[in-house]
């Protein structure tokens, strides 16, 4: 059964996604970052190169010939994902066929425009018999 984890109160969705993708990679996980908007995928790709100056997270766009051997993939669609371990959703809706993944990570900022769709995604997962886990990123920032 898919594990769903929400990380709320993120100061910035893409920066939080970078930290979560890096942590999953360090733990030996394969990560698919679902960025349904092409511009968002490009921004995330650029940010992943620079967010930790002394660390490297190997990543490529899902269309790259190196996708099968790269631990972090950035996908604008999920028709044929290559990694089925961790899915980080940057979209406003629940990702298609999310149940193929071992874990789904949802990131929510404190912006009310972002919170509304996040509540709908929470309800979507609950309606499918899953019990999402809530994680407050503002508490981590203070500690």
Coordinates of N, CA, C and O in Angstrom, one line a residue:
X1 N 0.8 -1.2 0.0 CA 0.0 0.0 0.0 C 0.9 1.2 0.0 O 1.9 1.3 0.7
X2 N 0.5 2.2 -0.7 CA 1.2 3.5 -0.9 C 1.2 4.3 0.4 O 0.1 4.4 1.0
X3 N 2.3 4.8 0.8 CA 2.4 5.7 2.0 C 2.3 7.1 1.5 O 3.0 7.4 0.5
X4 N 1.5 7.9 2.1 CA 1.4 9.3 1.7 C 1.8 10.2 2.8 O 1.3 10.1 4.0
X5 N 2.7 11.1 2.5 CA 3.2 12.1 3.5 C 3.1 13.5 3.0 O 3.5 13.8 1.9
X6 N 2.4 14.3 3.8 CA 2.3 15.7 3.5 C 3.3 16.5 4.4 O 3.4 16.3 5.6
X7 N 4.0 17.4 3.7 CA 4.9 18.3 4.4 C 4.3 19.7 4.2 O 4.3 20.3 3.1
X8 N 3.8 20.3 5.3 CA 3.1 21.6 5.2 C 3.9 22.7 5.9 O 4.9 22.4 6.6
X9 N 3.5 23.9 5.6 CA 4.2 25.1 6.0 C 5.6 25.3 5.4 O 6.5 25.8 6.0
X10 N 5.7 24.8 4.2 CA 7.0 24.9 3.5 C 7.1 26.4 3.1 O 6.2 27.0 2.5
X11 N 8.3 27.0 3.3 CA 8.4 28.4 2.9 C 8.4 28.5 1.4 O 7.9 29.5 0.8
X12 N 8.9 27.5 0.7 CA 8.9 27.5 -0.8 C 8.8 26.1 -1.2 O 9.6 25.2 -0.8
X13 N 7.9 25.8 -2.1 CA 7.6 24.4 -2.6 C 8.8 23.8 -3.2 O 9.2 22.6 -2.9
X14 N 9.5 24.5 -4.2 CA 10.6 23.9 -4.9 C 11.8 23.7 -4.0 O 12.5 22.6 -4.1
X15 N 12.1 24.6 -3.1 CA 13.2 24.4 -2.2 C 13.0 23.2 -1.3 O 13.9 22.4 -1.0
X16 N 11.8 23.1 -0.8 CA 11.4 21.9 0.1 C 11.5 20.6 -0.7 O 12.0 19.6 -0.2
X17 N 11.1 20.7 -2.0 CA 11.2 19.5 -2.8 C 12.6 19.1 -3.0 O 13.0 17.9 -3.0
X18 N 13.5 20.1 -3.2 CA 15.0 19.8 -3.3 C 15.5 19.1 -2.1 O 16.2 18.1 -2.2
X19 N 15.2 19.6 -0.9 CA 15.6 19.0 0.4 C 15.1 17.6 0.5 O 15.8 16.7 0.9
X20 N 13.8 17.4 0.2 CA 13.2 16.1 0.4 C 13.8 15.1 -0.6 O 14.0 13.9 -0.3
X21 N 14.0 15.5 -1.9 CA 14.6 14.6 -2.9 C 16.0 14.3 -2.5 O 16.4 13.1 -2.6
X22 N 16.8 15.2 -2.0 CA 18.2 15.0 -1.6 C 18.2 14.0 -0.4 O 19.0 13.1 -0.4
X23 N 17.3 14.2 0.5 CA 17.3 13.3 1.7 C 16.9 11.8 1.2 O 17.5 10.9 1.7
X24 N 15.9 11.7 0.4 CA 15.6 10.4 -0.1 C 16.7 9.7 -0.9 O 17.0 8.6 -0.7
X25 N 17.4 10.5 -1.7 CA 18.6 10.0 -2.5 C 19.7 9.5 -1.5 O 20.2 8.5 -1.7
X26 N 19.9 10.3 -0.5 CA 21.0 9.9 0.5 C 20.6 8.6 1.2 O 21.5 7.9 1.7
X27 N 19.3 8.3 1.3 CA 18.8 7.1 1.9 C 18.7 5.9 0.9 O 18.1 4.9 1.2
X28 N 19.2 6.2 -0.3 CA 19.2 5.1 -1.3 C 17.9 4.9 -2.0 O 17.7 3.9 -2.7
X29 N 17.0 5.9 -1.9 CA 15.7 5.8 -2.6 C 15.8 6.3 -4.0 O 16.6 7.2 -4.4
X30 N 15.0 5.8 -4.9 CA 14.8 6.3 -6.3 C 13.6 7.3 -6.2 O 12.6 6.9 -5.7
X31 N 13.8 8.4 -6.8 CA 12.8 9.5 -6.7 C 12.3 10.0 -8.0 O 13.1 10.2 -9.0
X32 N 11.0 10.1 -8.2 CA 10.4 10.7 -9.3 C 9.7 12.0 -8.8 O 8.9 12.0 -7.9
X33 N 10.1 13.2 -9.4 CA 9.5 14.4 -9.1 C 8.5 14.8 -10.2 O 8.9 14.9 -11.3
X34 N 7.3 14.8 -9.8 CA 6.2 15.1 -10.8 C 6.0 16.6 -10.9 O 5.4 17.2 -9.9
X35 N 6.4 17.2 -11.9 CA 6.2 18.7 -12.2 C 5.4 18.8 -13.4 O 5.9 18.9 -14.5
X36 N 4.0 18.8 -13.3 CA 3.2 18.8 -14.5 C 3.3 20.0 -15.4 O 3.0 19.9 -16.6
X37 N 3.8 21.1 -14.9 CA 4.0 22.3 -15.7 C 5.5 22.3 -16.2 O 6.4 22.2 -15.4
X38 N 5.7 22.4 -17.5 CA 7.1 22.4 -18.0 C 8.0 23.4 -17.4 O 9.1 23.1 -17.1
X39 N 7.5 24.6 -17.2 CA 8.3 25.7 -16.6 C 8.7 25.3 -15.2 O 9.8 25.6 -14.7
X40 N 7.8 24.7 -14.5 CA 8.1 24.2 -13.1 C 9.2 23.2 -13.1 O 10.1 23.2 -12.3
X41 N 9.2 22.2 -14.0 CA 10.2 21.2 -14.2 C 11.5 21.8 -14.4 O 12.6 21.4 -13.8
X42 N 11.6 22.8 -15.3 CA 12.8 23.5 -15.6 C 13.4 24.2 -14.4 O 14.6 24.2 -14.1
X43 N 12.5 24.9 -13.7 CA 13.0 25.7 -12.5 C 13.5 24.7 -11.4 O 14.5 25.0 -10.8
X44 N 12.8 23.6 -11.2 CA 13.2 22.6 -10.3 C 14.6 22.0 -10.6 O 15.5 21.9 -9.8
X45 N 14.7 21.7 -11.9 CA 16.0 21.2 -12.4 C 17.2 22.1 -12.1 O 18.2 21.7 -11.6
X46 N 17.0 23.4 -12.4 CA 18.0 24.4 -12.2 C 18.3 24.5 -10.7 O 19.5 24.6 -10.2
X47 N 17.3 24.6 -9.9 CA 17.4 24.7 -8.4 C 18.1 23.5 -7.8 O 19.0 23.7 -6.9
X48 N 17.9 22.3 -8.3 CA 18.5 21.1 -7.8 C 20.0 21.1 -8.0 O 20.8 20.6 -7.2
X49 N 20.5 21.8 -9.0 CA 21.9 22.0 -9.2 C 22.6 22.9 -8.2 O 23.8 22.8 -8.0
X50 N 21.8 23.8 -7.7 CA 22.5 24.9 -6.9 C 22.0 25.0 -5.4 O 22.6 25.7 -4.7
X51 N 21.0 24.2 -5.0 CA 20.5 24.5 -3.6 C 21.4 24.1 -2.5 O 21.4 24.6 -1.4
X52 N 22.3 23.1 -2.7 CA 23.3 22.7 -1.8 C 24.7 22.9 -2.4 O 25.1 22.0 -3.2
X53 N 25.4 23.9 -2.2 CA 26.7 24.2 -2.9 C 27.7 23.0 -2.8 O 28.5 22.8 -3.7
X54 N 27.7 22.3 -1.7 CA 28.7 21.3 -1.5 C 28.2 19.9 -1.6 O 28.9 18.9 -1.3
X55 N 27.0 19.7 -2.2 CA 26.4 18.4 -2.4 C 25.9 18.3 -3.8 O 25.6 19.3 -4.5
X56 N 25.8 17.1 -4.3 CA 25.3 16.8 -5.6 C 24.2 15.8 -5.6 O 24.4 14.7 -4.9
X57 N 23.1 16.0 -6.2 CA 22.0 15.1 -6.3 C 21.8 14.7 -7.8 O 21.4 15.6 -8.6
X58 N 22.3 13.5 -8.2 CA 22.2 13.2 -9.6 C 20.7 13.1 -10.0 O 19.9 12.4 -9.5
X59 N 20.5 13.9 -11.1 CA 19.1 14.0 -11.6 C 19.1 14.3 -13.0 O 20.1 14.9 -13.6
X60 N 18.0 14.0 -13.7 CA 17.8 14.3 -15.1 C 16.3 14.4 -15.4 O 15.5 13.9 -14.6
X61 N 16.0 15.0 -16.5 CA 14.6 15.0 -16.9 C 14.2 13.5 -17.3 O 15.1 12.8 -17.8
X62 N 13.0 13.1 -17.1 CA 12.6 11.7 -17.4 C 12.8 11.3 -18.9 O 13.0 10.2 -19.2
X63 N 12.9 12.3 -19.8 CA 13.1 12.0 -21.2 C 14.5 11.8 -21.5 O 14.9 11.4 -22.7
X64 N 15.4 11.9 -20.6 CA 16.9 11.8 -20.9 C 17.2 10.3 -21.1 O 16.7 9.4 -20.5
X65 N 18.2 10.1 -22.0 CA 18.7 8.7 -22.2 C 19.3 8.1 -20.9 O 19.5 6.9 -20.8
X66 N 19.7 9.0 -20.0 CA 20.3 8.5 -18.7 C 19.3 8.2 -17.6 O 19.6 7.9 -16.5
X67 N 18.0 8.4 -17.9 CA 16.9 8.3 -16.9 C 17.0 7.0 -16.2 O 16.8 7.0 -14.9
X68 N 17.1 5.9 -16.8 CA 17.1 4.6 -16.2 C 18.1 4.4 -15.1 O 17.9 3.7 -14.1
X69 N 19.3 5.1 -15.3 CA 20.4 4.9 -14.3 C 20.6 6.1 -13.4 O 21.5 6.1 -12.7
X70 N 19.7 7.0 -13.4 CA 19.8 8.2 -12.6 C 18.8 8.1 -11.5 O 17.6 7.9 -11.7
X71 N 19.2 8.4 -10.2 CA 18.3 8.2 -9.1 C 17.2 9.2 -8.9 O 16.2 8.8 -8.3
X72 N 17.3 10.4 -9.4 CA 16.2 11.4 -9.3 C 15.8 11.8 -10.7 O 16.6 12.3 -11.5
X73 N 14.5 11.6 -11.0 CA 14.0 12.0 -12.3 C 12.9 13.1 -12.1 O 12.2 13.0 -11.2
X74 N 12.9 14.0 -13.1 CA 12.0 15.0 -13.1 C 11.0 14.8 -14.3 O 11.5 14.7 -15.4
X75 N 9.8 14.5 -14.0 CA 8.8 14.1 -15.0 C 7.7 15.2 -15.1 O 7.2 15.6 -14.1
X76 N 7.3 15.5 -16.3 CA 6.1 16.3 -16.6 C 4.8 15.5 -16.8 O 3.7 16.0 -16.8
X77 N 5.0 14.2 -17.0 CA 3.9 13.2 -17.1 C 4.3 11.9 -16.4 O 5.4 11.7 -16.2
X78 N 3.3 11.1 -16.1 CA 3.5 9.9 -15.4 C 3.0 8.7 -16.2 O 2.6 7.7 -15.6
X79 N 3.0 8.8 -17.5 CA 2.4 7.7 -18.3 C 3.3 6.4 -18.1 O 2.7 5.3 -18.0
X80 N 4.6 6.5 -18.1 CA 5.5 5.4 -18.0 C 6.7 5.7 -17.1 O 7.8 5.8 -17.5
X81 N 6.4 5.9 -15.8 CA 7.5 6.3 -14.9 C 8.5 5.2 -14.8 O 8.2 4.0 -14.8
X82 N 9.8 5.5 -14.7 CA 10.9 4.5 -14.6 C 11.2 4.1 -13.2 O 11.6 3.0 -12.9
X83 N 10.9 5.1 -12.2 CA 11.1 4.8 -10.8 C 9.8 4.7 -10.1 O 9.0 5.6 -10.3
X84 N 9.5 3.7 -9.3 CA 8.3 3.5 -8.7 C 8.4 3.5 -7.1 O 7.6 3.0 -6.4
X85 N 9.5 4.2 -6.7 CA 9.7 4.2 -5.2 C 9.1 5.4 -4.6 O 8.0 5.4 -4.1
X86 N 9.7 6.6 -4.7 CA 9.2 7.8 -4.1 C 8.8 8.8 -5.2 O 9.5 9.0 -6.1
X87 N 7.6 9.3 -5.0 CA 7.0 10.3 -5.9 C 6.8 11.6 -5.1 O 6.1 11.6 -4.1
X88 N 7.4 12.7 -5.6 CA 7.2 14.0 -5.0 C 6.3 14.7 -6.0 O 6.7 14.9 -7.1
X89 N 5.1 15.1 -5.5 CA 4.1 15.7 -6.4 C 4.2 17.2 -6.2 O 4.0 17.8 -5.1
X90 N 4.5 17.9 -7.3 CA 4.5 19.4 -7.3 C 3.3 20.0 -7.9 O 3.1 21.2 -8.1
X91 N 2.3 19.1 -8.3 CA 1.1 19.6 -9.0 C 0.0 19.9 -7.9 O 0.2 19.7 -6.8
X92 N -1.0 20.6 -8.4 CA -2.1 20.9 -7.6 C -3.2 19.8 -7.4 O -4.0 19.9 -6.5
X93 N -3.1 18.8 -8.2 CA -4.0 17.7 -8.1 C -3.2 16.4 -7.7 O -2.0 16.3 -7.9
X94 N -3.9 15.4 -7.2 CA -3.3 14.1 -6.9 C -2.7 13.6 -8.2 O -3.4 13.7 -9.2
X95 N -1.5 13.0 -8.1 CA -0.9 12.5 -9.4 C -1.6 11.3 -9.9 O -2.2 10.5 -9.2
X96 N -1.7 11.2 -11.2 CA -2.3 10.0 -11.8 C -1.6 8.7 -11.5 O -0.3 8.7 -11.4
X97 N -2.3 7.7 -11.2 CA -1.8 6.4 -10.9 C -0.8 6.4 -9.7 O 0.2 5.7 -9.7
X98 N -1.0 7.3 -8.7 CA -0.1 7.4 -7.6 C 0.1 6.1 -6.9 O 1.2 5.9 -6.3
X99 N -0.9 5.2 -7.0 CA -0.8 3.9 -6.2 C 0.3 3.0 -6.7 O 0.7 2.0 -6.0
X100 N 0.9 3.3 -7.8 CA 2.1 2.5 -8.3 C 3.3 2.8 -7.5 O 4.3 2.0 -7.5
X101 N 3.4 3.9 -6.8 CA 4.6 4.3 -6.0 C 4.5 3.8 -4.6 O 3.4 3.6 -4.0
X102 N 5.7 3.5 -4.0 CA 5.7 3.1 -2.6 C 5.3 4.2 -1.7 O 4.7 4.0 -0.7
X103 N 5.8 5.5 -2.1 CA 5.5 6.6 -1.2 C 5.2 7.8 -2.1 O 5.9 8.0 -3.1
X104 N 4.2 8.6 -1.6 CA 3.9 9.9 -2.3 C 4.2 11.0 -1.3 O 3.7 10.9 -0.1
X105 N 4.9 12.0 -1.7 CA 5.2 13.2 -0.9 C 4.5 14.4 -1.5 O 4.6 14.7 -2.7
X106 N 3.7 15.0 -0.7 CA 3.0 16.2 -1.0 C 3.6 17.4 -0.2 O 3.8 17.3 1.0
X107 N 3.9 18.5 -0.9 CA 4.5 19.7 -0.2 C 3.4 20.8 -0.3 O 2.9 21.1 -1.4
X108 N 3.2 21.5 0.8 CA 2.2 22.5 0.9 C 2.8 23.7 1.6 O 3.4 23.7 2.6
X109 N 2.7 24.9 0.9 CA 3.2 26.1 1.5 C 2.1 26.7 2.4 O 1.0 26.2 2.5
X110 N 2.4 27.8 3.0 CA 1.4 28.5 3.9 C 0.5 29.4 3.1 O -0.4 30.0 3.7
X111 N 0.7 29.5 1.8 CA -0.2 30.3 1.0 C -1.6 29.7 0.9 O -1.7 28.5 0.5
X112 N -2.6 30.4 1.2 CA -4.0 29.9 1.1 C -4.3 29.3 -0.3 O -5.1 28.4 -0.4
X113 N -3.8 29.9 -1.3 CA -4.0 29.4 -2.7 C -3.5 28.0 -2.8 O -4.0 27.2 -3.6
X114 N -2.4 27.7 -2.1 CA -1.8 26.3 -2.2 C -2.5 25.4 -1.2 O -2.7 24.2 -1.5
X115 N -3.0 25.9 -0.1 CA -3.6 25.1 0.9 C -4.9 24.4 0.5 O -5.2 23.3 0.8
X116 N -5.7 25.2 -0.3 CA -7.0 24.6 -0.8 C -6.9 23.4 -1.6 O -7.5 22.3 -1.2
X117 N -6.1 23.4 -2.6 CA -5.9 22.1 -3.4 C -5.2 21.0 -2.6 O -5.5 19.8 -2.8
X118 N -4.4 21.4 -1.6 CA -3.7 20.4 -0.7 C -4.8 19.7 0.1 O -4.7 18.5 0.3
X119 N -5.7 20.4 0.6 CA -6.8 19.8 1.4 C -7.6 18.8 0.6 O -8.0 17.8 1.0
X120 N -7.8 19.2 -0.7 CA -8.6 18.3 -1.6 C -7.8 17.1 -1.9 O -8.3 16.0 -1.9
X121 N -6.4 17.2 -2.0 CA -5.6 16.0 -2.2 C -5.6 15.1 -1.0 O -5.7 13.9 -1.0
X122 N -5.6 15.7 0.2 CA -5.6 15.0 1.5 C -6.9 14.1 1.5 O -6.9 12.9 1.8
X123 N -8.1 14.8 1.2 CA -9.4 14.1 1.2 C -9.4 13.0 0.1 O -9.9 11.9 0.3
X124 N -8.8 13.3 -1.1 CA -8.7 12.3 -2.1 C -8.0 11.0 -1.7 O -8.5 9.9 -1.9
X125 N -6.9 11.2 -1.0 CA -6.2 10.0 -0.5 C -7.0 9.2 0.6 O -7.1 8.0 0.6
X126 N -7.6 10.0 1.5 CA -8.5 9.4 2.5 C -9.6 8.6 1.9 O -10.0 7.5 2.4
X127 N -10.2 9.2 0.9 CA -11.4 8.5 0.2 C -10.9 7.2 -0.4 O -11.7 6.3 -0.6
X128 N -9.6 7.0 -0.6 CA -9.1 5.8 -1.2 C -8.5 4.8 -0.1 O -7.8 3.9 -0.4
X129 N -8.9 5.1 1.1 CA -8.5 4.2 2.2 C -7.1 4.4 2.8 O -6.6 3.6 3.5
X130 N -6.5 5.5 2.4 CA -5.1 5.8 2.9 C -5.2 6.8 4.0 O -6.1 7.6 4.1
X131 N -4.2 6.7 4.9 CA -4.1 7.6 6.0 C -2.9 8.5 5.9 O -1.8 8.1 6.3
X132 N -3.0 9.7 5.2 CA -1.8 10.5 5.1 C -1.2 10.9 6.4 O -1.9 11.1 7.4
X133 N 0.1 11.1 6.4 CA 0.8 11.5 7.5 C 1.2 13.0 7.4 O 1.6 13.4 6.3
X134 N 0.9 13.8 8.4 CA 1.2 15.2 8.3 C 2.6 15.5 9.0 O 2.9 15.0 10.1
X135 N 3.4 16.4 8.3 CA 4.7 16.8 8.9 C 4.8 18.3 8.7 O 4.6 18.8 7.6
X136 N 5.0 19.0 9.8 CA 5.1 20.4 9.8 C 6.6 20.9 9.6 O 7.4 20.7 10.4
X137 N 6.8 21.5 8.4 CA 8.2 21.9 8.1 C 8.6 23.1 8.9 O 9.8 23.3 9.2
X138 N 7.6 24.0 9.4 CA 8.0 25.1 10.2 C 8.6 24.7 11.5 O 9.5 25.3 12.0
X139 N 8.1 23.6 12.0 CA 8.7 23.1 13.3 C 10.2 22.6 13.1 O 11.0 22.8 13.9
X140 N 10.5 22.1 11.9 CA 11.9 21.7 11.6 C 12.8 22.9 11.4 O 13.9 22.8 11.7
X141 N 12.2 23.9 10.8 CA 13.0 25.1 10.6 C 13.4 25.8 12.0 O 14.5 26.4 12.1
X142 N 12.5 25.7 13.0 CA 12.8 26.3 14.3 C 13.8 25.5 15.1 O 14.5 26.0 15.9
X143 N 13.9 24.2 14.8 CA 14.8 23.3 15.6 C 16.2 23.2 15.0 O 16.6 23.7 14.1

